[in-house]
Coordinates of C-alpha atoms in Angstrom, one line a residue:
X1 CA -26.4 19.3 -9.8
X2 CA -26.6 17.5 -6.3
X3 CA -24.4 20.2 -4.1
X4 CA -23.2 19.0 -1.0
X5 CA -23.1 20.8 2.0
X6 CA -20.5 20.1 4.4
X7 CA -22.3 20.8 7.8
X8 CA -22.2 18.1 10.0
X9 CA -21.8 17.4 13.7
X10 CA -18.3 16.9 15.5
X11 CA -18.6 13.5 16.4
X12 CA -14.6 13.7 18.1
X13 CA -12.0 16.5 18.3
X14 CA -8.5 15.4 19.4
X15 CA -6.3 18.1 20.5
X16 CA -3.2 16.1 21.9
X17 CA -0.8 17.6 24.3
X18 CA -2.2 21.3 23.9
X19 CA -2.2 21.7 27.4
X20 CA 1.2 21.5 27.8
X21 CA 4.5 21.6 26.3
X22 CA 4.4 19.0 23.5
X23 CA 7.0 15.9 24.3
X24 CA 10.0 15.8 21.2
X25 CA 8.2 14.1 18.2
X26 CA 4.6 14.7 19.4
X27 CA 1.9 15.7 17.2
X28 CA 0.3 18.8 18.3
X29 CA -2.5 19.6 15.3
X30 CA -5.6 19.8 16.2
X31 CA -6.8 17.3 13.8
X32 CA -10.7 16.6 14.3
X33 CA -12.7 13.4 13.2
X34 CA -16.1 14.1 11.5
X35 CA -18.8 11.8 10.4
X36 CA -20.4 9.1 9.9
X37 CA -21.1 9.9 6.3
X38 CA -22.8 7.4 4.0
X39 CA -23.0 6.8 0.4
X40 CA -25.3 3.8 -1.5
X41 CA -24.3 1.8 -4.0
X42 CA -24.8 2.7 -7.6
X43 CA -25.4 -0.9 -8.2
X44 CA -24.3 -4.6 -7.7
X45 CA -23.3 -7.0 -10.6
X46 CA -22.2 -10.1 -10.9
X47 CA -20.3 -11.8 -13.9
X48 CA -20.0 -15.5 -14.2
X49 CA -16.1 -16.8 -15.1
X50 CA -15.6 -13.6 -16.8
X51 CA -11.5 -14.3 -17.9
X52 CA -10.8 -17.2 -20.3
X53 CA -8.6 -20.1 -18.3
X54 CA -5.5 -20.7 -20.6
X55 CA -6.0 -24.9 -21.2
X56 CA -3.1 -25.3 -23.8
X57 CA 0.0 -27.3 -22.6
X58 CA 2.4 -23.9 -22.5
X59 CA 0.0 -22.9 -19.5
X60 CA 0.0 -26.1 -17.8
X61 CA 3.6 -27.2 -17.7
X62 CA 5.3 -26.7 -14.1
X63 CA 7.7 -23.5 -14.3
X64 CA 8.6 -22.9 -10.7
X65 CA 12.2 -22.2 -10.3
X66 CA 13.0 -23.2 -7.0
X67 CA 10.5 -21.3 -5.0
X68 CA 10.2 -18.5 -7.8
X69 CA 8.2 -17.7 -10.7
X70 CA 8.1 -14.4 -12.8
X71 CA 5.2 -12.5 -12.2
X72 CA 3.3 -9.7 -14.7
X73 CA 6.0 -8.1 -16.9
X74 CA 6.0 -4.6 -18.8
X75 CA 6.6 -6.7 -22.1
X76 CA 6.0 -10.0 -22.4
X77 CA 5.3 -12.4 -25.4
X78 CA 6.4 -9.2 -27.7
X79 CA 6.2 -10.4 -31.1
X80 CA 3.8 -13.0 -31.0
X81 CA 0.0 -13.7 -31.0
X82 CA -0.2 -13.3 -27.4
X83 CA 2.1 -10.2 -26.4
X84 CA 1.4 -7.7 -23.8
X85 CA 2.8 -4.8 -23.6
X86 CA 1.8 -2.4 -20.6
X87 CA 2.2 1.5 -21.3
X88 CA -0.3 2.6 -18.7
X89 CA 2.7 4.5 -16.8
X90 CA 5.2 3.4 -14.7
X91 CA 3.6 3.9 -11.0
X92 CA 2.9 -0.9 -11.1
X93 CA 1.9 -0.6 -7.4
X94 CA 2.3 -4.3 -7.7
X95 CA 0.5 -6.1 -4.9
X96 CA -0.2 -10.0 -4.4
X97 CA -3.0 -12.3 -2.8
X98 CA -3.1 -15.7 -1.9
X99 CA -5.7 -18.1 -1.5
X100 CA -5.3 -21.9 -0.3
X101 CA -4.8 -25.2 -1.3
X102 CA -8.1 -27.4 -0.9
X103 CA -9.0 -30.6 -2.0
X104 CA -10.2 -31.0 -5.0
X105 CA -9.6 -27.7 -6.3
X106 CA -7.0 -25.4 -7.5
X107 CA -4.9 -22.7 -6.0
X108 CA -3.8 -19.4 -6.9
X109 CA -1.7 -16.7 -6.3
X110 CA -3.6 -13.2 -7.7
X111 CA -1.3 -10.5 -8.6
X112 CA -2.5 -7.0 -9.9
X113 CA -0.4 -4.5 -11.4
X114 CA -0.4 -0.9 -12.8
X115 CA -3.9 0.6 -13.4
X116 CA -5.9 -2.8 -14.7
X117 CA -4.0 -5.6 -14.8
X118 CA -3.9 -8.8 -13.2
X119 CA -3.1 -12.3 -13.6
X120 CA -3.6 -15.7 -11.5
X121 CA -0.9 -17.8 -11.2
X122 CA -1.6 -21.8 -10.4
X123 CA 0.1 -22.8 -6.7
X124 CA 1.5 -25.9 -8.2
X125 CA 2.4 -25.4 -11.6
X126 CA 3.2 -21.4 -11.2
X127 CA 1.9 -20.7 -14.2
X128 CA -0.6 -18.0 -15.3
X129 CA -4.4 -19.2 -16.1
X130 CA -6.3 -16.2 -17.3
X131 CA -5.9 -15.4 -21.0
X132 CA -7.2 -13.1 -24.0
X133 CA -7.9 -16.2 -26.0
X134 CA -4.5 -16.8 -27.0
X135 CA -2.4 -20.3 -26.3
X136 CA -0.2 -18.6 -23.7
X137 CA -1.8 -16.3 -20.8
X138 CA -1.1 -12.9 -20.9
X139 CA -2.6 -10.2 -17.9
X140 CA -6.2 -9.4 -18.3
X141 CA -8.3 -5.9 -17.5
X142 CA -10.2 -6.0 -14.1
X143 CA -12.6 -3.4 -16.2
X144 CA -15.0 -6.4 -17.4
X145 CA -15.9 -7.2 -13.9
X146 CA -18.2 -4.1 -13.6
X147 CA -21.3 -3.2 -15.6
X148 CA -21.0 -0.5 -18.3
X149 CA -24.4 0.2 -17.9
X150 CA -24.9 0.6 -14.2
X151 CA -21.2 1.0 -12.8
X152 CA -19.8 3.2 -15.9
X153 CA -16.7 4.7 -13.5
X154 CA -15.6 1.5 -12.6
X155 CA -15.9 -0.3 -15.8
X156 CA -14.4 2.5 -17.9
X157 CA -12.0 4.5 -15.9
X158 CA -8.1 3.6 -14.8
X159 CA -7.4 3.2 -11.0
X160 CA -4.4 3.7 -9.4
X161 CA -3.1 2.5 -6.1
X162 CA -4.6 -0.8 -6.5
X163 CA -4.9 -3.8 -4.3
X164 CA -5.8 -7.5 -3.8
X165 CA -6.7 -8.8 -0.8
X166 CA -7.2 -12.8 0.1
X167 CA -10.3 -12.6 2.5
X168 CA -9.8 -15.1 5.2
X169 CA -13.1 -14.8 6.9
X170 CA -14.9 -15.6 3.6
X171 CA -12.2 -17.4 1.8
X172 CA -12.6 -15.0 -1.5
X173 CA -10.6 -13.0 -3.5
X174 CA -10.9 -9.1 -3.3
X175 CA -10.2 -6.6 -5.9
X176 CA -10.6 -2.9 -4.7
X177 CA -9.6 0.3 -6.5
X178 CA -10.8 4.0 -6.5
X179 CA -11.7 5.8 -9.7
X180 CA -11.6 9.6 -10.8
X181 CA -13.3 10.6 -13.1
X182 CA -14.8 14.3 -14.4
X183 CA -18.8 14.8 -14.6
X184 CA -20.9 16.6 -17.3
X185 CA -20.3 20.0 -15.2
X186 CA -16.7 19.6 -15.3
X187 CA -16.5 18.5 -11.8
X188 CA -13.8 16.3 -10.5
X189 CA -15.3 13.7 -8.5
X190 CA -14.5 10.0 -7.5
X191 CA -16.0 6.7 -6.7
X192 CA -14.7 3.5 -4.9
X193 CA -14.7 0.0 -7.0
X194 CA -14.3 -3.3 -4.8
X195 CA -15.6 -6.6 -6.2
X196 CA -15.3 -10.4 -4.5
X197 CA -15.2 -13.4 -6.1
X198 CA -17.1 -16.5 -5.1
X199 CA -15.1 -18.9 -4.1
X200 CA -11.1 -19.4 -3.6
X201 CA -10.4 -21.1 -6.6
X202 CA -10.0 -18.7 -9.9
X203 CA -10.0 -21.6 -12.5
X204 CA -13.5 -23.2 -11.6
X205 CA -15.6 -22.2 -14.6
X206 CA -17.9 -21.7 -11.9
X207 CA -16.6 -18.9 -10.2
X208 CA -18.5 -15.3 -9.9
X209 CA -17.3 -11.9 -9.5
X210 CA -19.9 -9.5 -7.3
X211 CA -18.6 -6.0 -8.1
X212 CA -19.8 -3.0 -6.6
X213 CA -19.6 1.1 -7.1
X214 CA -19.8 3.7 -4.4
X215 CA -19.6 7.5 -5.6
X216 CA -18.2 9.3 -2.9
X217 CA -19.4 12.8 -3.1
X218 CA -21.3 12.3 -0.2
X219 CA -18.8 11.2 1.8
X220 CA -15.5 13.1 0.9
X221 CA -15.2 16.4 2.6
X222 CA -15.5 19.7 0.8
X223 CA -12.3 21.6 0.0
X224 CA -11.7 25.0 1.8
X225 CA -11.5 26.8 -1.4
X226 CA -14.8 25.3 -2.7
X227 CA -17.1 27.4 -1.0
X228 CA -19.2 24.4 0.0
X229 CA -18.8 22.4 -2.9
X230 CA -19.9 25.2 -5.2
X231 CA -17.3 26.7 -6.8
X232 CA -14.5 25.7 -9.5
X233 CA -14.2 22.3 -10.8
X234 CA -12.4 20.6 -7.7
X235 CA -14.9 20.3 -5.0
X236 CA -13.7 17.8 -2.8
X237 CA -10.2 16.3 -1.6
X238 CA -8.7 13.7 -3.6
X239 CA -8.5 10.0 -2.4
X240 CA -4.9 8.8 -2.8
X241 CA -2.8 6.1 -0.9
X242 CA -5.9 3.6 -0.6
X243 CA -5.5 0.4 1.8
X244 CA -8.0 -2.2 2.7
X245 CA -8.4 -4.6 5.3
X246 CA -11.0 -7.5 5.9
X247 CA -12.1 -7.7 9.7
X248 CA -14.9 -9.5 11.4
X249 CA -17.5 -7.0 10.8
X250 CA -17.0 -5.7 7.4
X251 CA -14.0 -4.6 4.7
X252 CA -12.6 -1.5 5.8
X253 CA -10.4 1.0 3.6
X254 CA -8.4 4.1 4.6
X255 CA -7.4 6.6 2.0
X256 CA -5.5 10.3 2.0
X257 CA -7.4 13.2 1.5
X258 CA -5.4 15.8 -0.6
X259 CA -6.1 19.5 -1.4
X260 CA -5.9 19.8 -5.6
X261 CA -6.2 23.4 -5.1
X262 CA -3.0 23.9 -3.3
X263 CA -0.5 21.5 -4.5
X264 CA -2.2 18.0 -3.3
X265 CA -1.0 18.7 0.2
X266 CA -1.9 16.3 2.6
X267 CA -4.8 17.4 4.5
X268 CA -5.9 14.2 6.7
X269 CA -7.3 11.1 5.6
X270 CA -10.8 9.1 5.5
X271 CA -11.7 5.5 6.8
X272 CA -14.6 3.8 5.8
X273 CA -16.5 0.6 6.4
X274 CA -17.9 -1.6 3.4
X275 CA -21.0 -4.2 4.1
X276 CA -18.8 -7.4 3.8
X277 CA -21.4 -9.7 4.2
X278 CA -23.4 -8.6 1.4
X279 CA -20.2 -8.2 -1.1
X280 CA -19.0 -11.7 -0.9
X281 CA -22.8 -13.0 -1.5
X282 CA -23.4 -10.3 -4.3
X283 CA -26.5 -8.7 -2.7
X284 CA -27.3 -5.2 -2.3
X285 CA -25.5 -3.7 0.3
X286 CA -25.6 -1.0 3.0
X287 CA -24.4 2.2 2.0
X288 CA -20.3 2.7 2.8
X289 CA -19.8 4.5 6.3
X290 CA -16.8 6.8 6.4
X291 CA -15.5 9.2 9.0
X292 CA -12.7 12.2 7.9
X293 CA -10.0 13.0 10.0
X294 CA -8.7 16.6 8.9
X295 CA -6.2 19.0 10.2
X296 CA -6.8 23.1 9.9
X297 CA -5.7 24.5 6.2
X298 CA -2.9 26.3 8.3
X299 CA -1.6 23.3 9.8
X300 CA -1.1 21.3 6.4
X301 CA 0.6 19.0 5.6
X302 CA -0.9 16.9 8.3
X303 CA 1.6 14.9 10.3
X304 CA -0.7 11.9 10.4
X305 CA -1.5 10.3 6.8
X306 CA -1.5 7.2 4.9
X307 CA -3.0 5.2 7.4
X308 CA -2.5 1.5 7.5
X309 CA -6.1 -0.8 8.0
X310 CA -5.6 -3.9 9.8
X311 CA -6.3 -7.1 7.7
X312 CA -6.5 -10.5 9.3
X313 CA -3.4 -12.6 8.3
X314 CA -4.2 -15.6 10.9
X315 CA -6.6 -18.9 10.9
X316 CA -8.0 -17.1 13.8
X317 CA -10.2 -14.3 13.7
X318 CA -10.3 -11.2 16.4
X319 CA -12.2 -11.8 19.5
X320 CA -16.1 -10.8 19.4
X321 CA -16.3 -7.3 19.8
X322 CA -12.7 -6.4 19.0
X323 CA -12.6 -3.0 16.9
X324 CA -10.7 -2.8 13.9
X325 CA -7.5 -1.1 14.1
X326 CA -5.4 1.4 12.0
X327 CA -2.1 2.9 12.2
X328 CA 0.2 5.6 10.9
X329 CA 3.4 7.2 11.5
X330 CA 3.7 10.5 12.6
X331 CA 5.8 13.1 10.8
X332 CA 8.3 15.0 12.8
X333 CA 6.6 18.2 14.0
X334 CA 8.2 21.6 15.0
X335 CA 8.8 20.6 19.0
X336 CA 12.3 20.1 18.3
X337 CA 12.5 23.7 17.1
X338 CA 11.3 25.0 20.3
X339 CA 7.6 25.8 18.8
X340 CA 4.4 24.0 19.9
X341 CA 4.3 20.9 17.4
X342 CA 2.1 22.3 15.7
X343 CA 3.5 22.1 12.1
X344 CA 6.5 20.0 10.4
X345 CA 10.0 20.0 11.4
X346 CA 12.3 22.7 9.1
X347 CA 15.5 21.8 10.7
X348 CA 18.2 21.8 8.3
X349 CA 20.8 21.3 10.6
X350 CA 19.7 18.5 13.6
X351 CA 17.8 15.7 11.6
X352 CA 14.1 15.7 12.4
X353 CA 12.9 12.9 14.5
X354 CA 9.5 11.4 15.7
X355 CA 9.3 9.3 18.5
X356 CA 5.0 8.0 17.8
X357 CA 2.8 6.1 16.0
X358 CA -0.7 7.2 15.8
X359 CA -3.6 4.4 16.3
X360 CA -7.2 4.6 15.4
X361 CA -10.1 2.0 15.7
X362 CA -13.4 1.1 14.8
X363 CA -16.0 -0.5 17.0
X364 CA -19.3 0.0 18.4
X365 CA -18.9 3.8 18.9
X366 CA -17.5 4.4 15.4
X367 CA -14.0 5.5 14.6
X368 CA -12.1 7.2 17.5
X369 CA -8.5 8.3 17.8
X370 CA -5.3 9.2 17.5
X371 CA -3.8 7.3 20.6
X372 CA -0.2 7.9 20.4
X373 CA 2.0 4.9 20.9
X374 CA 5.7 6.1 22.0
X375 CA 8.6 4.1 19.8
X376 CA 12.2 4.5 19.4
X377 CA 13.0 7.6 17.9
X378 CA 13.1 7.6 14.0
X379 CA 13.4 10.4 11.1
X380 CA 11.2 9.3 7.7
X381 CA 13.0 8.1 5.1
X382 CA 14.4 10.7 2.8
X383 CA 13.1 13.2 4.7
X384 CA 14.3 16.4 2.9
X385 CA 14.2 20.4 4.6
X386 CA 15.9 22.3 1.9
X387 CA 12.8 22.9 -0.6
X388 CA 9.2 22.9 -1.1
X389 CA 7.4 20.0 -0.3
X390 CA 9.3 19.1 2.8
X391 CA 7.6 16.5 4.8
X392 CA 6.1 14.6 1.2
X393 CA 8.9 14.6 -0.6
X394 CA 10.9 11.3 0.4
X395 CA 13.0 10.6 -2.7
X396 CA 17.1 10.2 -2.1
X397 CA 17.3 6.4 -2.9
X398 CA 20.3 6.1 -5.5
X399 CA 20.8 3.7 -8.4
X400 CA 24.0 3.5 -10.6
X401 CA 22.5 5.5 -13.1
X402 CA 22.0 8.2 -10.4
X403 CA 24.2 11.7 -10.6
X404 CA 26.2 11.5 -7.6
X405 CA 26.3 14.8 -7.2
X406 CA 22.8 15.2 -6.1
X407 CA 22.9 12.6 -3.3
X408 CA 22.8 15.1 -0.7
X409 CA 23.3 14.8 3.4
X410 CA 20.5 15.2 5.5
X411 CA 18.6 19.1 4.8
X412 CA 20.7 19.3 1.6
X413 CA 19.1 19.6 -2.1
X414 CA 19.0 16.2 -3.4
X415 CA 18.0 13.9 -6.0
X416 CA 14.2 13.3 -7.2
X417 CA 11.7 16.2 -7.1
X418 CA 14.7 18.9 -6.8
X419 CA 17.1 17.2 -9.3
X420 CA 18.0 14.4 -11.6
X421 CA 16.2 10.9 -10.9
X422 CA 16.6 8.7 -7.9
X423 CA 13.7 6.8 -6.3
X424 CA 10.9 7.6 -3.6
X425 CA 11.3 5.7 -0.3
X426 CA 8.0 6.6 1.0
X427 CA 9.7 7.2 4.1
X428 CA 6.6 9.2 5.3
X429 CA 4.5 6.7 5.7
X430 CA 3.7 3.3 6.9
X431 CA 4.5 0.3 4.2
X432 CA 1.7 -2.0 2.9
X433 CA 0.6 -4.0 5.0
X434 CA -0.6 -3.8 8.5
X435 CA -1.7 -7.4 9.5
X436 CA -3.4 -8.7 12.1
X437 CA -2.4 -12.1 14.0
X438 CA -4.6 -14.1 16.3
X439 CA -2.1 -16.3 17.7
X440 CA -3.8 -17.6 21.2
X441 CA -2.9 -20.8 20.5
X442 CA 1.0 -20.8 20.4
X443 CA 2.9 -18.0 21.2
X444 CA -0.2 -16.4 21.8
X445 CA -1.9 -13.0 22.1
X446 CA -3.0 -11.0 19.2
X447 CA -0.4 -8.9 17.4
X448 CA -0.1 -6.0 14.2
X449 CA 2.9 -6.1 12.3
X450 CA 4.0 -3.1 10.5
X451 CA 7.3 -1.9 8.7
X452 CA 8.5 2.0 7.4
X453 CA 11.5 3.3 6.1
X454 CA 14.1 5.4 8.2
X455 CA 17.2 7.1 7.9
X456 CA 20.5 5.3 9.0
X457 CA 23.1 7.7 8.0
X458 CA 22.4 11.7 7.5
X459 CA 25.7 12.0 5.5
X460 CA 24.0 10.8 2.4
X461 CA 19.8 10.1 3.6
X462 CA 21.0 6.2 3.6
X463 CA 17.9 4.7 4.4
X464 CA 16.6 1.4 6.3
X465 CA 13.7 -0.5 7.3
X466 CA 12.0 0.3 10.8
X467 CA 9.8 -3.1 11.6
X468 CA 7.0 -3.4 15.0
X469 CA 5.3 -6.0 16.5
X470 CA 2.3 -4.8 18.3
X471 CA 0.1 -6.7 20.8
X472 CA -3.2 -5.7 20.6
X473 CA -6.3 -6.1 22.9
X474 CA -9.7 -4.3 23.1
X475 CA -8.7 -1.5 21.1
X476 CA -5.3 -0.7 22.7
X477 CA -1.8 -1.4 21.4
X478 CA 1.3 -1.6 22.8
X479 CA 4.6 -1.9 21.6
X480 CA 6.3 -5.4 21.6
X481 CA 8.6 -5.7 19.5
X482 CA 10.2 -2.4 18.2
X483 CA 13.5 -2.0 16.1
X484 CA 16.0 0.7 16.3
X485 CA 18.0 -0.1 19.3
X486 CA 20.5 -2.2 20.3
X487 CA 18.0 -5.0 21.3
X488 CA 16.6 -5.0 17.8
X489 CA 18.6 -3.4 15.1
X490 CA 16.9 -1.8 12.1
X491 CA 17.1 -4.0 9.2
X492 CA 19.3 -2.1 7.1
X493 CA 22.6 -3.0 4.9
X494 CA 25.9 -3.6 7.7
X495 CA 28.2 -2.3 5.6
X496 CA 26.4 0.9 5.1
X497 CA 26.5 1.1 1.4
X498 CA 23.3 -0.2 0.1
X499 CA 19.7 2.0 0.3
X500 CA 17.0 -0.3 2.0
X501 CA 13.1 0.3 1.1
X502 CA 9.7 -0.9 -0.2
X503 CA 9.4 -3.3 2.8
X504 CA 6.3 -5.2 3.7
X505 CA 5.9 -7.8 6.7
X506 CA 4.1 -10.5 7.9
X507 CA 4.0 -12.9 10.7
X508 CA 3.6 -16.7 10.2
X509 CA 1.7 -18.7 13.1
X510 CA 4.9 -19.5 14.7
X511 CA 6.0 -15.7 15.4
X512 CA 8.6 -15.4 12.7
X513 CA 8.8 -12.2 11.4
X514 CA 9.2 -12.2 7.2
X515 CA 9.8 -8.9 5.5
X516 CA 10.4 -8.6 1.8
X517 CA 12.4 -5.2 0.6
X518 CA 14.4 -4.2 -2.3
X519 CA 18.1 -2.8 -2.1
X520 CA 19.6 -0.2 -4.5
X521 CA 22.9 2.0 -3.9
X522 CA 24.9 4.8 -5.7
X523 CA 27.7 3.8 -8.9
X524 CA 30.6 1.7 -7.8
X525 CA 33.7 2.4 -9.5
X526 CA 35.4 -0.8 -8.1
X527 CA 32.7 -3.2 -7.8
X528 CA 32.4 -6.2 -9.9
X529 CA 28.9 -5.4 -10.4
X530 CA 26.5 -2.7 -9.7
X531 CA 23.9 -2.2 -7.0
X532 CA 21.0 -1.9 -9.4
X533 CA 17.4 -2.2 -7.4
X534 CA 17.1 -6.0 -6.1
X535 CA 14.8 -7.7 -4.2
X536 CA 15.4 -9.4 -0.6
X537 CA 13.7 -11.4 1.7
X538 CA 14.6 -11.8 5.7
X539 CA 13.1 -13.1 8.7
X540 CA 13.3 -12.3 12.4
X541 CA 12.8 -15.4 14.0
X542 CA 10.4 -15.7 17.0
X543 CA 12.8 -14.7 20.3
X544 CA 15.6 -13.8 18.1
X545 CA 17.1 -10.1 18.5
X546 CA 18.3 -9.6 14.7
X547 CA 17.3 -11.3 11.5
X548 CA 18.8 -14.5 10.0
X549 CA 21.3 -13.9 6.9
X550 CA 19.0 -12.1 3.9
X551 CA 17.7 -14.4 0.8
X552 CA 18.7 -12.5 -2.3
X553 CA 15.5 -13.4 -4.3
X554 CA 15.9 -11.5 -7.7
X555 CA 19.2 -9.1 -8.6
X556 CA 18.5 -6.8 -11.1
X557 CA 20.4 -5.4 -13.8
X558 CA 19.8 -2.2 -14.7
X559 CA 17.5 1.2 -13.5
X560 CA 14.3 2.6 -13.4
X561 CA 15.5 6.1 -14.7
X562 CA 12.8 8.2 -16.2
X563 CA 10.2 8.1 -12.9
X564 CA 10.8 8.1 -9.5
X565 CA 7.9 6.2 -8.2
X566 CA 9.3 2.6 -7.6
X567 CA 6.6 -0.3 -6.8
X568 CA 4.6 1.0 -3.9
X569 CA 2.7 -1.7 -2.9
X570 CA 5.0 -4.4 -2.2
X571 CA 3.6 -7.3 -0.4
X572 CA 4.9 -9.8 1.9
X573 CA 1.5 -12.7 2.8
X574 CA 1.2 -15.6 4.4
X575 CA -0.7 -18.9 2.8
X576 CA -3.8 -19.8 4.5
X577 CA -3.8 -23.2 3.7
X578 CA -0.7 -24.0 6.4
X579 CA 0.0 -20.3 7.8
X580 CA 3.6 -20.7 7.4
X581 CA 4.6 -20.3 4.1
X582 CA 5.7 -16.9 3.0
X583 CA 4.9 -15.3 -0.2
X584 CA 6.2 -12.2 -1.7
X585 CA 6.6 -9.9 -4.7
X586 CA 8.9 -7.3 -5.6
X587 CA 9.9 -5.2 -9.0
X588 CA 13.3 -4.9 -10.6
X589 CA 14.7 -4.3 -13.9
X590 CA 16.9 -5.6 -16.5
X591 CA 16.5 -3.1 -19.1
X592 CA 16.9 0.3 -17.9
X593 CA 13.9 2.3 -18.1
X594 CA 14.6 5.1 -19.4
X595 CA 12.6 6.0 -22.5
X596 CA 10.1 9.0 -22.7
X597 CA 8.9 9.4 -26.4
X598 CA 7.2 6.7 -28.7
X599 CA 6.2 5.1 -25.4
X600 CA 2.7 3.2 -27.0
X601 CA 5.5 1.0 -29.2
X602 CA 6.3 -2.7 -27.9
X603 CA 9.8 -3.2 -26.6
X604 CA 10.2 0.7 -26.0
X605 CA 12.3 1.1 -23.2
X606 CA 9.4 3.7 -21.1
X607 CA 7.9 0.6 -19.3
X608 CA 10.6 -2.6 -18.6
X609 CA 9.6 -3.3 -15.1
X610 CA 9.4 -6.9 -14.1
X611 CA 8.0 -8.7 -11.1
X612 CA 9.3 -11.8 -9.2
X613 CA 6.7 -14.1 -6.8
X614 CA 8.7 -16.2 -4.4
X615 CA 7.6 -18.1 -1.7
X616 CA 8.9 -20.3 0.9
X617 CA 8.8 -21.4 5.1
X618 CA 11.4 -20.2 7.6
X619 CA 13.6 -23.1 8.6
X620 CA 13.1 -25.0 5.4
X621 CA 13.5 -22.3 2.4
X622 CA 14.9 -19.1 4.0

């Protein structure tokens, strides 16, 4: 057995604010960065045209309804030979990537949901193109992209928190996933799986996918309880909440480091660089290189975790030598309680607040940070201090089916982990995605866009969306637009009823900020229609102080009742053809997802989620 000894040199130690009293909302945890650590590829594997392309009339007739198409749904074509029923679980992790429209080629939107399923939709017809052989295209599994011989973990193991992106530097689609497995000795391990297309037209019979597997045991730290990776079934931190971005000198990923022997408590995170230049050509790659950021066991949970990594979203790349950027919220510390800010806030009377974001960079000298960016104060969405799992229990978004007696005020027991089902706001972390835009032509400068969910009302924990446009240069980030004040109000329900959550922000080439988000609300006895989860899109025009009127994308007519995890990877992306057209995706329900038995049966109500893809330009469609 290959035992890993976590005896490494300390590369960077950060002890922010320890020499003085912490400002309100500051993080004074003594987080440390260690590394670099490396892991070689298991193998590279190329598959030519792995997915059959549907050619029937049913797959070539236009189906765009205005600017919308139905994405992957849990139940499709039930009762037909092309039946699809996804019973892999309710956490669908839905996200999309968009390729260009090129003369003489087809263009697609690539969608991934759940543990394994993808589908590509034609940008002209809206029809799905991948098929398993029937006359109607249905979602296909990504497992075929990896070799069962040389890449067995990526080929056979399901994954959560999956992502697809379009690599603007190389004009290819990229699929990224992490898998977990148990080896022959009963030790829990993990691997990183990444695959890149050989071109942007996924309908071409000449398309290839270049797939790679990296086993992570040599880069993830040993758990404190494992006695230097020698004791117990869990040697390593669990890699959760992965993110990926394209940068000039590589693909970059991040993932949380959670301790499975201590309730999966947030302990820090990891940042890694992959050899983009080799991966997009199917050549043997350099090893994956990683740095770990951890706080002492006595300081857990880490106030900084679930870090977003910048992904190029503009036609212009970063200037030469520009480092990659990473961004996270800083969860509230106990500094406002008169302590030194070393642990999480536990106030049950005055809402816990933070005034900072944490930025990191990866440049010529490796990974560095955090640098603290002061922002308008916020309380993370659904931040609950009333019981265990305080900082990470972010369930409070009600649906009409939620028991109203469990919707409490700040500091009180509420739904979710503690009681009846409601939805997870994911308020303790940045939302997907962190976009990078080099707009040096007009309106000028380099920008990051980001968003997350915050509490708007302490009386019922109603949530809204905090958004940012950060100006960046040479590794430094400064606030350009920061909502949460009268000058730039949060994106929230003006009537004070609906909860806003699941945001995803992107910037078009004119500097207009678009956000896809979901709304939901409690039962209303006097309303003609109930506030079941619905998908919206809204735009903050360049130079404006408030959003335009929102656009309803799809209004659901039912609830998710058998779990609190909702979507989690909603996405807004920009079409690389014009850098003006927003594409977005969100989740909704027309049949309540309430079943808990016989879930393998098609048409059961255990898994009834649906997804909707939409597009449009500001000034024309929105």
